[in-house]
Amino acid sequence: MIVAFLIFDFFTIFNRKPKFDITYYQTIIETDYSNAATITTIAGLSFNDPKEMENYKVSYTQNSSATFLDYFKKISEEIGKNMSVKMYKNSASERAGILEIQEIAVIENLVTIGNNKYTLSLGNIQINPNENSSFIVYIPKESVLISAQPTPTSIIKNKLYWSGNTLKNFPTVIYGGKR
């Protein structure tokens, strides 16, 4: 999810239209009993021109950290939540003709705590799913799932899973304390 936003932000910054397709992406969010969550995103971008891939890779490597921090600052203001990026790292590498981008971030205040409930939410922030995308949220193993909106494609123990085009907005997941 986040990679998709950053990918398009780079091209907006440089006033160019993207010359690639998002082949796949996966977002994994891991929560615990704190206000922070870890987000890992992997995206595969396919380019028609190898030179465009290399240019994008260089641009991404040089600008991604600042763009990521700016993105979360804007989102915080938009949804009225004081989130901060506690850790961020990324990589971009070519695999079988596809540029694979991986980002890992720890975001503080992504989870709101109150009344022994934990709410993972980014308000009504839209995401851009495609048929080869997946969005996974892991809540603590011993927690109780109270609600998940929209309804996940599947729930297996503490893993909530949305696949393909089923998820249009960042989900809201509410879970309770230990069983």
mmCIF file of C-alpha atoms in Angstrom:
data_model
loop_
_atom_site.group_PDB
_atom_site.id
_atom_site.type_symbol
_atom_site.label_atom_id
_atom_site.label_comp_id
_atom_site.label_asym_id
_atom_site.label_seq_id
_atom_site.Cartn_x
_atom_site.Cartn_y
_atom_site.Cartn_z
ATOM 1 C CA MET A 1 0.000 0.000 0.000
ATOM 2 C CA ILE A 2 2.588 2.512 1.058
ATOM 3 C CA VAL A 3 4.892 1.645 -1.792
ATOM 4 C CA ALA A 4 2.090 2.313 -4.236
ATOM 5 C CA PHE A 5 1.660 5.786 -2.757
ATOM 6 C CA LEU A 6 5.389 6.482 -2.817
ATOM 7 C CA ILE A 7 5.793 5.202 -6.348
ATOM 8 C CA PHE A 8 3.255 7.685 -7.631
ATOM 9 C CA ASP A 9 4.610 10.483 -5.384
ATOM 10 C CA PHE A 10 8.009 10.242 -7.093
ATOM 11 C CA PHE A 11 6.484 10.756 -10.484
ATOM 12 C CA THR A 12 4.339 13.629 -9.244
ATOM 13 C CA ILE A 13 7.456 15.259 -7.807
ATOM 14 C CA PHE A 14 9.269 14.971 -11.128
ATOM 15 C CA ASN A 15 6.138 15.845 -13.186
ATOM 16 C CA ARG A 16 6.297 12.642 -15.209
ATOM 17 C CA LYS A 17 3.773 9.941 -15.841
ATOM 18 C CA PRO A 18 4.820 6.536 -14.565
ATOM 19 C CA LYS A 19 6.318 4.307 -17.235
ATOM 20 C CA PHE A 20 5.653 1.072 -15.398
ATOM 21 C CA ASP A 21 2.895 -1.227 -14.190
ATOM 22 C CA ILE A 22 2.523 -2.451 -10.632
ATOM 23 C CA THR A 23 2.699 -6.198 -11.221
ATOM 24 C CA TYR A 24 2.053 -7.155 -7.602
ATOM 25 C CA TYR A 25 2.260 -5.828 -4.101
ATOM 26 C CA GLN A 26 1.884 -7.149 -0.623
ATOM 27 C CA THR A 27 1.464 -5.185 2.579
ATOM 28 C CA ILE A 28 1.932 -6.870 5.943
ATOM 29 C CA ILE A 29 1.105 -5.068 9.184
ATOM 30 C CA GLU A 30 2.155 -6.540 12.508
ATOM 31 C CA THR A 31 0.611 -5.199 15.707
ATOM 32 C CA ASP A 32 1.092 -5.850 19.405
ATOM 33 C CA TYR A 33 -0.237 -4.262 22.575
ATOM 34 C CA SER A 34 1.406 -0.897 21.961
ATOM 35 C CA ASN A 35 0.481 2.089 19.816
ATOM 36 C CA ALA A 36 3.077 1.145 17.180
ATOM 37 C CA ALA A 37 2.824 -1.217 14.225
ATOM 38 C CA THR A 38 5.352 -2.550 11.744
ATOM 39 C CA ILE A 39 4.468 -2.237 8.063
ATOM 40 C CA THR A 40 6.317 -4.281 5.444
ATOM 41 C CA THR A 41 5.480 -3.689 1.806
ATOM 42 C CA ILE A 42 6.844 -5.476 -1.240
ATOM 43 C CA ALA A 43 5.961 -4.279 -4.729
ATOM 44 C CA GLY A 44 6.958 -5.520 -8.160
ATOM 45 C CA LEU A 45 7.150 -2.925 -10.935
ATOM 46 C CA SER A 46 7.469 -3.900 -14.573
ATOM 47 C CA PHE A 47 8.952 -1.470 -17.066
ATOM 48 C CA ASN A 48 8.913 -1.645 -20.859
ATOM 49 C CA ASP A 49 12.316 0.021 -21.054
ATOM 50 C CA PRO A 50 15.264 -1.249 -18.927
ATOM 51 C CA LYS A 51 16.721 2.277 -18.892
ATOM 52 C CA GLU A 52 13.499 3.615 -17.330
ATOM 53 C CA MET A 53 13.781 0.908 -14.667
ATOM 54 C CA GLU A 54 17.327 1.938 -13.842
ATOM 55 C CA ASN A 55 16.398 5.652 -13.766
ATOM 56 C CA TYR A 56 13.491 4.939 -11.453
ATOM 57 C CA LYS A 57 15.644 2.763 -9.188
ATOM 58 C CA VAL A 58 18.208 5.558 -8.802
ATOM 59 C CA SER A 59 15.512 8.166 -8.144
ATOM 60 C CA TYR A 60 13.745 5.922 -5.632
ATOM 61 C CA THR A 61 16.965 5.123 -3.768
ATOM 62 C CA GLN A 62 17.865 8.812 -3.473
ATOM 63 C CA ASN A 63 14.453 10.140 -2.446
ATOM 64 C CA SER A 64 12.399 7.421 -0.781
ATOM 65 C CA SER A 65 13.206 8.153 2.881
ATOM 66 C CA ALA A 66 12.297 11.845 2.690
ATOM 67 C CA THR A 67 9.192 11.100 0.613
ATOM 68 C CA PHE A 68 8.057 8.431 3.079
ATOM 69 C CA LEU A 69 8.452 10.769 6.075
ATOM 70 C CA ASP A 70 6.605 13.568 4.251
ATOM 71 C CA TYR A 71 3.824 11.160 3.272
ATOM 72 C CA PHE A 72 3.153 10.110 6.869
ATOM 73 C CA LYS A 73 3.315 13.706 8.052
ATOM 74 C CA LYS A 74 0.601 14.629 5.507
ATOM 75 C CA ILE A 75 -1.517 11.587 6.403
ATOM 76 C CA SER A 76 -1.251 12.466 10.118
ATOM 77 C CA GLU A 77 -2.565 15.945 9.426
ATOM 78 C CA GLU A 78 -5.311 14.654 7.123
ATOM 79 C CA ILE A 79 -6.735 12.120 9.568
ATOM 80 C CA GLY A 80 -5.952 14.037 12.782
ATOM 81 C CA LYS A 81 -3.631 11.410 14.208
ATOM 82 C CA ASN A 82 -0.135 12.277 15.439
ATOM 83 C CA MET A 83 1.783 9.421 13.803
ATOM 84 C CA SER A 84 5.552 9.287 13.598
ATOM 85 C CA VAL A 85 7.979 7.052 11.763
ATOM 86 C CA LYS A 86 10.296 5.414 14.313
ATOM 87 C CA MET A 87 12.209 3.279 11.831
ATOM 88 C CA TYR A 88 12.315 3.067 8.053
ATOM 89 C CA LYS A 89 14.445 1.038 5.670
ATOM 90 C CA ASN A 90 14.042 0.034 2.060
ATOM 91 C CA SER A 91 15.627 -1.705 -0.871
ATOM 92 C CA ALA A 92 15.177 -1.834 -4.627
ATOM 93 C CA SER A 93 16.501 -4.716 -6.686
ATOM 94 C CA GLU A 94 15.863 -6.261 -10.066
ATOM 95 C CA ARG A 95 14.459 -9.794 -10.122
ATOM 96 C CA ALA A 96 13.570 -11.502 -13.398
ATOM 97 C CA GLY A 97 13.078 -8.197 -15.220
ATOM 98 C CA ILE A 98 10.899 -6.717 -12.457
ATOM 99 C CA LEU A 99 12.024 -4.006 -10.068
ATOM 100 C CA GLU A 100 11.145 -5.240 -6.601
ATOM 101 C CA ILE A 101 10.844 -2.614 -3.911
ATOM 102 C CA GLN A 102 10.695 -3.516 -0.244
ATOM 103 C CA GLU A 103 9.945 -1.081 2.567
ATOM 104 C CA ILE A 104 9.816 -1.742 6.296
ATOM 105 C CA ALA A 105 8.614 0.913 8.724
ATOM 106 C CA VAL A 106 7.638 1.129 12.365
ATOM 107 C CA ILE A 107 4.888 3.716 12.771
ATOM 108 C CA GLU A 108 4.055 5.032 16.221
ATOM 109 C CA ASN A 109 0.416 5.962 16.939
ATOM 110 C CA LEU A 110 -0.892 3.853 14.073
ATOM 111 C CA VAL A 111 -2.775 1.923 16.773
ATOM 112 C CA THR A 112 -5.084 3.770 19.174
ATOM 113 C CA ILE A 113 -5.499 2.287 22.656
ATOM 114 C CA GLY A 114 -8.608 2.783 24.787
ATOM 115 C CA ASN A 115 -10.928 0.760 27.040
ATOM 116 C CA ASN A 116 -8.788 -2.378 26.637
ATOM 117 C CA LYS A 117 -9.290 -2.142 22.869
ATOM 118 C CA TYR A 118 -6.677 -1.579 20.192
ATOM 119 C CA THR A 119 -7.727 0.103 16.942
ATOM 120 C CA LEU A 120 -5.523 -0.083 13.863
ATOM 121 C CA SER A 121 -6.743 2.550 11.414
ATOM 122 C CA LEU A 122 -5.740 5.217 8.928
ATOM 123 C CA GLY A 123 -9.199 6.698 8.654
ATOM 124 C CA ASN A 124 -10.647 6.547 5.162
ATOM 125 C CA ILE A 125 -7.302 6.536 3.316
ATOM 126 C CA GLN A 126 -7.726 4.900 -0.080
ATOM 127 C CA ILE A 127 -5.403 2.262 -1.433
ATOM 128 C CA ASN A 128 -4.986 1.128 -5.020
ATOM 129 C CA PRO A 129 -5.381 -2.644 -5.090
ATOM 130 C CA ASN A 130 -4.912 -4.805 -8.139
ATOM 131 C CA GLU A 131 -5.741 -8.439 -8.768
ATOM 132 C CA ASN A 132 -2.250 -9.491 -7.650
ATOM 133 C CA SER A 133 -2.222 -7.632 -4.361
ATOM 134 C CA SER A 134 -2.611 -8.792 -0.807
ATOM 135 C CA PHE A 135 -2.999 -6.970 2.473
ATOM 136 C CA ILE A 136 -2.343 -8.853 5.704
ATOM 137 C CA VAL A 137 -2.766 -7.754 9.314
ATOM 138 C CA TYR A 138 -1.381 -9.801 12.179
ATOM 139 C CA ILE A 139 -2.859 -9.076 15.583
ATOM 140 C CA PRO A 140 -1.297 -10.571 18.739
ATOM 141 C CA LYS A 141 -1.836 -14.350 18.903
ATOM 142 C CA GLU A 142 -3.656 -14.293 22.206
ATOM 143 C CA SER A 143 -5.851 -11.276 21.415
ATOM 144 C CA VAL A 144 -9.549 -11.312 20.547
ATOM 145 C CA LEU A 145 -10.667 -9.871 17.205
ATOM 146 C CA ILE A 146 -13.564 -7.499 17.857
ATOM 147 C CA SER A 147 -14.132 -6.227 14.321
ATOM 148 C CA ALA A 148 -12.506 -5.751 10.935
ATOM 149 C CA GLN A 149 -13.906 -3.395 8.300
ATOM 150 C CA PRO A 150 -14.166 -4.176 5.518
ATOM 151 C CA THR A 151 -14.583 -7.885 6.065
ATOM 152 C CA PRO A 152 -11.334 -9.750 5.287
ATOM 153 C CA THR A 153 -11.168 -12.316 2.496
ATOM 154 C CA SER A 154 -10.111 -14.797 5.182
ATOM 155 C CA ILE A 155 -9.219 -14.931 8.871
ATOM 156 C CA ILE A 156 -6.929 -17.674 10.101
ATOM 157 C CA LYS A 157 -6.145 -17.440 13.823
ATOM 158 C CA ASN A 158 -4.477 -14.020 14.231
ATOM 159 C CA LYS A 159 -4.011 -13.356 10.487
ATOM 160 C CA LEU A 160 -6.523 -11.157 8.647
ATOM 161 C CA TYR A 161 -6.138 -11.345 4.875
ATOM 162 C CA TRP A 162 -7.555 -9.280 2.003
ATOM 163 C CA SER A 163 -6.675 -10.283 -1.558
ATOM 164 C CA GLY A 164 -6.987 -8.814 -5.019
ATOM 165 C CA ASN A 165 -9.346 -5.889 -5.536
ATOM 166 C CA THR A 166 -11.374 -6.524 -2.375
ATOM 167 C CA LEU A 167 -9.783 -3.755 -0.296
ATOM 168 C CA LYS A 168 -10.317 -0.170 -1.485
ATOM 169 C CA ASN A 169 -9.487 1.682 1.765
ATOM 170 C CA PHE A 170 -7.079 1.021 4.591
ATOM 171 C CA PRO A 171 -8.938 -1.369 6.920
ATOM 172 C CA THR A 172 -9.974 -0.654 10.491
ATOM 173 C CA VAL A 173 -9.144 -3.553 12.793
ATOM 174 C CA ILE A 174 -10.199 -3.562 16.440
ATOM 175 C CA TYR A 175 -8.877 -6.214 18.810
ATOM 176 C CA GLY A 176 -9.048 -6.723 22.536
ATOM 177 C CA GLY A 177 -6.667 -7.823 25.208
ATOM 178 C CA LYS A 178 -5.540 -11.316 25.949
ATOM 179 C CA ARG A 179 -8.012 -14.193 25.980
#
